């Protein structure tokens, strides 16, 4: 695996799945120029704060994490959409190696800036000089400086070379650079990646094959098996191959279809084979069910183990919390016991309870007293080594530092500006009082009323100036009393009341019986009407059932008609589509044929025009040749020939031009006749090239 390095990106073994750059150093269009962990590997990648560093780290881990399918126990064998058999969970990964520092790189820069600020105020402070590493432009880092510029050079320099700049003073190079001149001009360096070649291995190569005529190799029956899906072959694939061989041998033993006498035997053999295949299929289904059952048992066992582990962890946590509570209570009890014992000892020292003043002399003569060794429980904590916390600063200890600090502060600190608060508006734009203002007013009134009630002073009672008459209340009347009746009278009264109830009930029964006798016919009529109503209800129910049955039949008939119409529409649509497709193709073919015919006619016309021009030139040449022959046949041919040669020497171009013009003028009528004949092929018919040549010759002659 070859690796490339681009200027501006740091090489990293796990920098995320960024795009690989081209050898020229540029990225291909459409790919992202950065990787997930560039903020860790790239030395030129700068983040403004530690917060941005944390955000970039979170985003990189979100991009690198993968989603994992976790099966759900309740719907493990479900194929429904709303009850999925798995759940997606993110699997956290950390592709960054442990030797890469994942902390923010800005703290060193902050320390350097603070030291530089202190060096300005304290010249005595020495800051170590920064030593930069040799970039080695002509050495191992030479490939980093091969970059094609965006603006081409005007000088004839190579476009893929960046020349080294002269070294400036801030750069302090090590002494090893002096030996660079003695080093060879080129070196061979090796690189190592974090990926093995086996991880980039593809499927094994399968060469092409040619099957001879009349042969079917057994190996071609395994063409459906590919690497990772059946290859390399296992026990299941071997069993499948054996079954395929047995089936081919069985097919070879089948009687031919042309032999009608063995049809029953063939059917019986096929039935036996079908039963065997069904039995084998049932065995496969049972094996598959056993495998699923084993998977289910493993999941149940794993779930039970996980639940037991959760229970143990919960019990451990609860026991730990209980132990902490117990230790806290024991500590409090011991603390209270110590406090109580201390109080009892203090009380035992002063049993009589006399008040004693502090003896200062005794306290300062005893080195174990409070002035020398105060107790922390009283509230005094001695400050040991307090001088290390004293702030020693140039800006606070010297007058010049105070002036410099005051000059560096902004005007808003030395000259505070206060703005008068704007009064709160208690009314809206329409002039109504706001609800908050109304509540504030009500609360203020209630508060003022409470304050008035609290601060109100009770008025003293005034002495009486005049006698006042005290009215006595009206006395209440005496409570009336009743004489208690005898027991015999009470029993007699109860018996009379019971007899009255019996008589009244019997009278009501008689009245109801008389009314029933009087309205007996009406009752019978009502009973008859009720019976008729029941018959009517039964008839209505029967009619309703008949109506529903007819409605169902009608719906079924309409459904059948709709199915028939759909089939007819589908057939009609198919026929129309085929017909329109054929017509459109025929139209396109006819248009193309006409275009080709038009091109052929144009080509034929051009050919005839050229033939006419060529025939005209040939006639001019023949006539000139005849004229020259006639001239040379005359007696004064030598003198004329000499004069002609002299004229040819003086006017050669003129003679040739006249001959060509004469030939073209004679060829124009023939060309016109030929074009007319080609524009109207149906009227004049098609003529061959020999006829055109003959006609042209005749017309010109």
Short mmCIF file of N, CA and C in Angstrom, two decimals, residues 108-178:
data_model
loop_
_atom_site.label_atom_id
_atom_site.label_comp_id
_atom_site.label_asym_id
_atom_site.label_seq_id
_atom_site.Cartn_x
_atom_site.Cartn_y
_atom_site.Cartn_z
N UNK A 108 0.33 25.51 25.33
CA UNK A 108 1.72 25.93 25.21
C UNK A 108 1.82 27.34 24.62
N UNK A 109 0.96 27.63 23.61
CA UNK A 109 0.95 28.97 23.04
C UNK A 109 0.51 30.00 24.07
N UNK A 110 -0.49 29.66 24.90
CA UNK A 110 -0.93 30.59 25.94
C UNK A 110 0.19 30.86 26.95
N UNK A 111 0.91 29.81 27.35
CA UNK A 111 2.02 30.02 28.28
C UNK A 111 3.09 30.91 27.66
N UNK A 112 3.38 30.71 26.37
CA UNK A 112 4.37 31.54 25.70
C UNK A 112 3.94 32.99 25.65
N UNK A 113 2.65 33.26 25.38
CA UNK A 113 2.16 34.64 25.35
C UNK A 113 2.24 35.29 26.73
N UNK A 114 1.91 34.53 27.78
CA UNK A 114 2.00 35.08 29.14
C UNK A 114 3.45 35.42 29.48
N UNK A 115 4.39 34.54 29.12
CA UNK A 115 5.81 34.82 29.37
C UNK A 115 6.28 36.04 28.60
N UNK A 116 5.82 36.20 27.36
CA UNK A 116 6.20 37.38 26.59
C UNK A 116 5.66 38.66 27.22
N UNK A 117 4.41 38.64 27.75
CA UNK A 117 3.87 39.82 28.43
C UNK A 117 4.67 40.13 29.69
N UNK A 118 5.04 39.11 30.46
CA UNK A 118 5.85 39.35 31.65
C UNK A 118 7.24 39.86 31.29
N UNK A 119 7.80 39.43 30.17
CA UNK A 119 9.12 39.90 29.76
C UNK A 119 9.10 41.38 29.39
N UNK A 120 7.98 41.87 28.90
CA UNK A 120 7.89 43.30 28.60
C UNK A 120 7.95 44.15 29.87
N UNK A 121 7.30 43.68 30.94
CA UNK A 121 7.28 44.45 32.19
C UNK A 121 8.52 44.20 33.04
N UNK A 122 9.08 43.02 32.97
CA UNK A 122 10.25 42.66 33.75
C UNK A 122 11.39 42.29 32.80
N UNK A 123 12.25 43.22 32.50
CA UNK A 123 13.36 42.91 31.55
C UNK A 123 14.29 41.83 32.05
N UNK A 124 14.33 41.65 33.40
CA UNK A 124 15.25 40.65 33.95
C UNK A 124 14.81 39.22 33.65
N UNK A 125 13.55 39.05 33.27
CA UNK A 125 13.04 37.70 32.99
C UNK A 125 13.59 37.21 31.66
N UNK A 126 14.19 36.04 31.64
CA UNK A 126 14.79 35.46 30.44
C UNK A 126 13.86 34.38 29.88
N UNK A 127 13.51 34.52 28.63
CA UNK A 127 12.66 33.54 27.94
C UNK A 127 13.57 32.68 27.07
N UNK A 128 13.50 31.36 27.19
CA UNK A 128 14.35 30.51 26.33
C UNK A 128 14.02 30.69 24.86
N UNK A 129 15.05 30.73 24.04
CA UNK A 129 14.87 30.93 22.61
C UNK A 129 14.26 29.68 21.98
N UNK A 130 13.33 29.91 21.05
CA UNK A 130 12.65 28.81 20.38
C UNK A 130 13.55 28.26 19.29
N UNK A 131 13.79 26.97 19.31
CA UNK A 131 14.64 26.31 18.32
C UNK A 131 13.74 25.51 17.39
N UNK A 132 13.73 25.88 16.14
CA UNK A 132 12.90 25.19 15.15
C UNK A 132 13.68 24.06 14.51
N UNK A 133 12.99 23.02 14.16
CA UNK A 133 13.61 21.86 13.54
C UNK A 133 13.92 22.15 12.08
N UNK A 134 15.00 21.57 11.61
CA UNK A 134 15.40 21.76 10.22
C UNK A 134 14.34 21.15 9.30
N UNK A 135 13.76 21.93 8.37
CA UNK A 135 12.71 21.36 7.50
C UNK A 135 13.24 20.32 6.52
N UNK A 136 14.56 20.32 6.25
CA UNK A 136 15.16 19.36 5.32
C UNK A 136 14.46 19.37 3.97
N UNK A 137 14.59 20.52 3.33
CA UNK A 137 13.93 20.68 2.02
C UNK A 137 14.54 19.77 0.97
N UNK A 138 15.85 19.61 1.03
CA UNK A 138 16.53 18.74 0.05
C UNK A 138 16.64 17.31 0.53
N UNK A 139 16.06 16.99 1.70
CA UNK A 139 16.17 15.65 2.25
C UNK A 139 14.86 14.90 2.20
N UNK A 140 14.45 14.39 3.37
CA UNK A 140 13.27 13.52 3.42
C UNK A 140 11.96 14.27 3.21
N UNK A 141 11.95 15.61 3.46
CA UNK A 141 10.73 16.40 3.28
C UNK A 141 10.68 17.09 1.93
N UNK A 142 11.44 16.60 0.97
CA UNK A 142 11.48 17.26 -0.33
C UNK A 142 10.14 17.15 -1.05
N UNK A 143 9.44 16.04 -0.85
CA UNK A 143 8.17 15.84 -1.57
C UNK A 143 7.10 16.83 -1.10
N UNK A 144 7.25 17.42 0.09
CA UNK A 144 6.24 18.36 0.58
C UNK A 144 6.28 19.70 -0.16
N UNK A 145 7.38 19.98 -0.86
CA UNK A 145 7.54 21.27 -1.51
C UNK A 145 7.35 21.17 -3.02
N UNK A 146 6.74 20.08 -3.49
CA UNK A 146 6.38 19.93 -4.89
C UNK A 146 4.90 20.25 -5.03
N UNK A 147 4.62 21.45 -5.46
CA UNK A 147 3.23 21.89 -5.56
C UNK A 147 3.09 22.75 -6.80
N UNK A 148 2.06 22.53 -7.60
CA UNK A 148 1.83 23.32 -8.79
C UNK A 148 1.15 24.63 -8.41
N UNK A 149 1.70 25.78 -8.75
CA UNK A 149 1.08 27.05 -8.34
C UNK A 149 -0.20 27.32 -9.11
N UNK A 150 -1.05 28.17 -8.52
CA UNK A 150 -2.29 28.56 -9.19
C UNK A 150 -2.01 29.56 -10.32
N UNK A 151 -1.02 30.46 -10.15
CA UNK A 151 -0.68 31.45 -11.16
C UNK A 151 0.60 30.99 -11.85
N UNK A 152 0.62 30.81 -13.15
CA UNK A 152 1.84 30.31 -13.81
C UNK A 152 2.95 31.35 -13.78
N UNK A 153 4.19 30.86 -13.78
CA UNK A 153 5.35 31.74 -13.81
C UNK A 153 5.54 32.30 -15.22
N UNK A 154 6.10 33.53 -15.26
CA UNK A 154 6.44 34.11 -16.56
C UNK A 154 7.83 33.70 -17.01
N UNK A 155 8.62 33.20 -16.06
CA UNK A 155 9.95 32.74 -16.42
C UNK A 155 9.92 31.26 -16.78
N UNK A 156 10.84 30.83 -17.57
CA UNK A 156 10.85 29.39 -17.97
C UNK A 156 11.38 28.49 -16.88
N UNK A 157 10.75 28.51 -15.69
CA UNK A 157 11.14 27.62 -14.60
C UNK A 157 10.20 26.42 -14.56
N UNK A 158 10.66 25.33 -14.04
CA UNK A 158 9.73 24.17 -13.87
C UNK A 158 8.59 24.53 -12.93
N UNK A 159 7.37 24.05 -13.23
CA UNK A 159 6.20 24.43 -12.45
C UNK A 159 6.01 23.57 -11.22
N UNK A 160 6.75 22.53 -11.05
CA UNK A 160 6.53 21.61 -9.92
C UNK A 160 7.64 21.67 -8.89
N UNK A 161 8.38 22.77 -8.83
CA UNK A 161 9.48 22.89 -7.87
C UNK A 161 9.29 24.17 -7.08
N UNK A 162 9.38 24.08 -5.73
CA UNK A 162 9.38 25.25 -4.86
C UNK A 162 10.78 25.40 -4.29
N UNK A 163 11.46 26.51 -4.61
CA UNK A 163 12.84 26.70 -4.22
C UNK A 163 12.93 27.08 -2.75
N UNK A 164 14.01 26.69 -2.12
CA UNK A 164 14.22 26.95 -0.69
C UNK A 164 14.48 28.43 -0.48
N UNK A 165 13.89 28.97 0.61
CA UNK A 165 14.05 30.38 0.96
C UNK A 165 15.25 30.49 1.88
N UNK A 166 15.91 31.65 1.85
CA UNK A 166 17.07 31.86 2.71
C UNK A 166 16.66 31.80 4.16
N UNK A 167 17.48 31.22 5.01
CA UNK A 167 17.18 31.04 6.42
C UNK A 167 17.26 32.38 7.15
N UNK A 168 16.27 32.63 7.98
CA UNK A 168 16.20 33.87 8.74
C UNK A 168 16.77 33.65 10.12
N UNK A 169 16.88 34.73 10.89
CA UNK A 169 17.52 34.68 12.19
C UNK A 169 16.75 33.85 13.22
N UNK A 170 15.38 33.92 13.29
CA UNK A 170 14.69 33.14 14.33
C UNK A 170 14.95 31.65 14.25
N UNK A 171 15.30 31.11 13.07
CA UNK A 171 15.52 29.68 12.94
C UNK A 171 16.93 29.33 13.39
N UNK A 172 17.05 28.45 14.34
CA UNK A 172 18.35 27.97 14.83
C UNK A 172 18.45 26.50 14.49
N UNK A 173 19.28 26.14 13.55
CA UNK A 173 19.38 24.78 13.08
C UNK A 173 20.45 24.03 13.86
N UNK A 174 20.31 22.74 13.99
CA UNK A 174 21.37 21.96 14.66
C UNK A 174 22.62 21.87 13.81
N UNK A 175 23.69 21.41 14.43
CA UNK A 175 25.00 21.36 13.76
C UNK A 175 25.06 20.28 12.70
N UNK A 176 24.09 19.36 12.71
CA UNK A 176 24.15 18.25 11.75
C UNK A 176 23.92 18.73 10.33
N UNK A 177 23.38 19.95 10.15
CA UNK A 177 23.10 20.43 8.79
C UNK A 177 24.37 20.69 8.00
N UNK A 178 25.48 20.88 8.70
CA UNK A 178 26.74 21.15 7.98
C UNK A 178 27.21 19.93 7.21
#
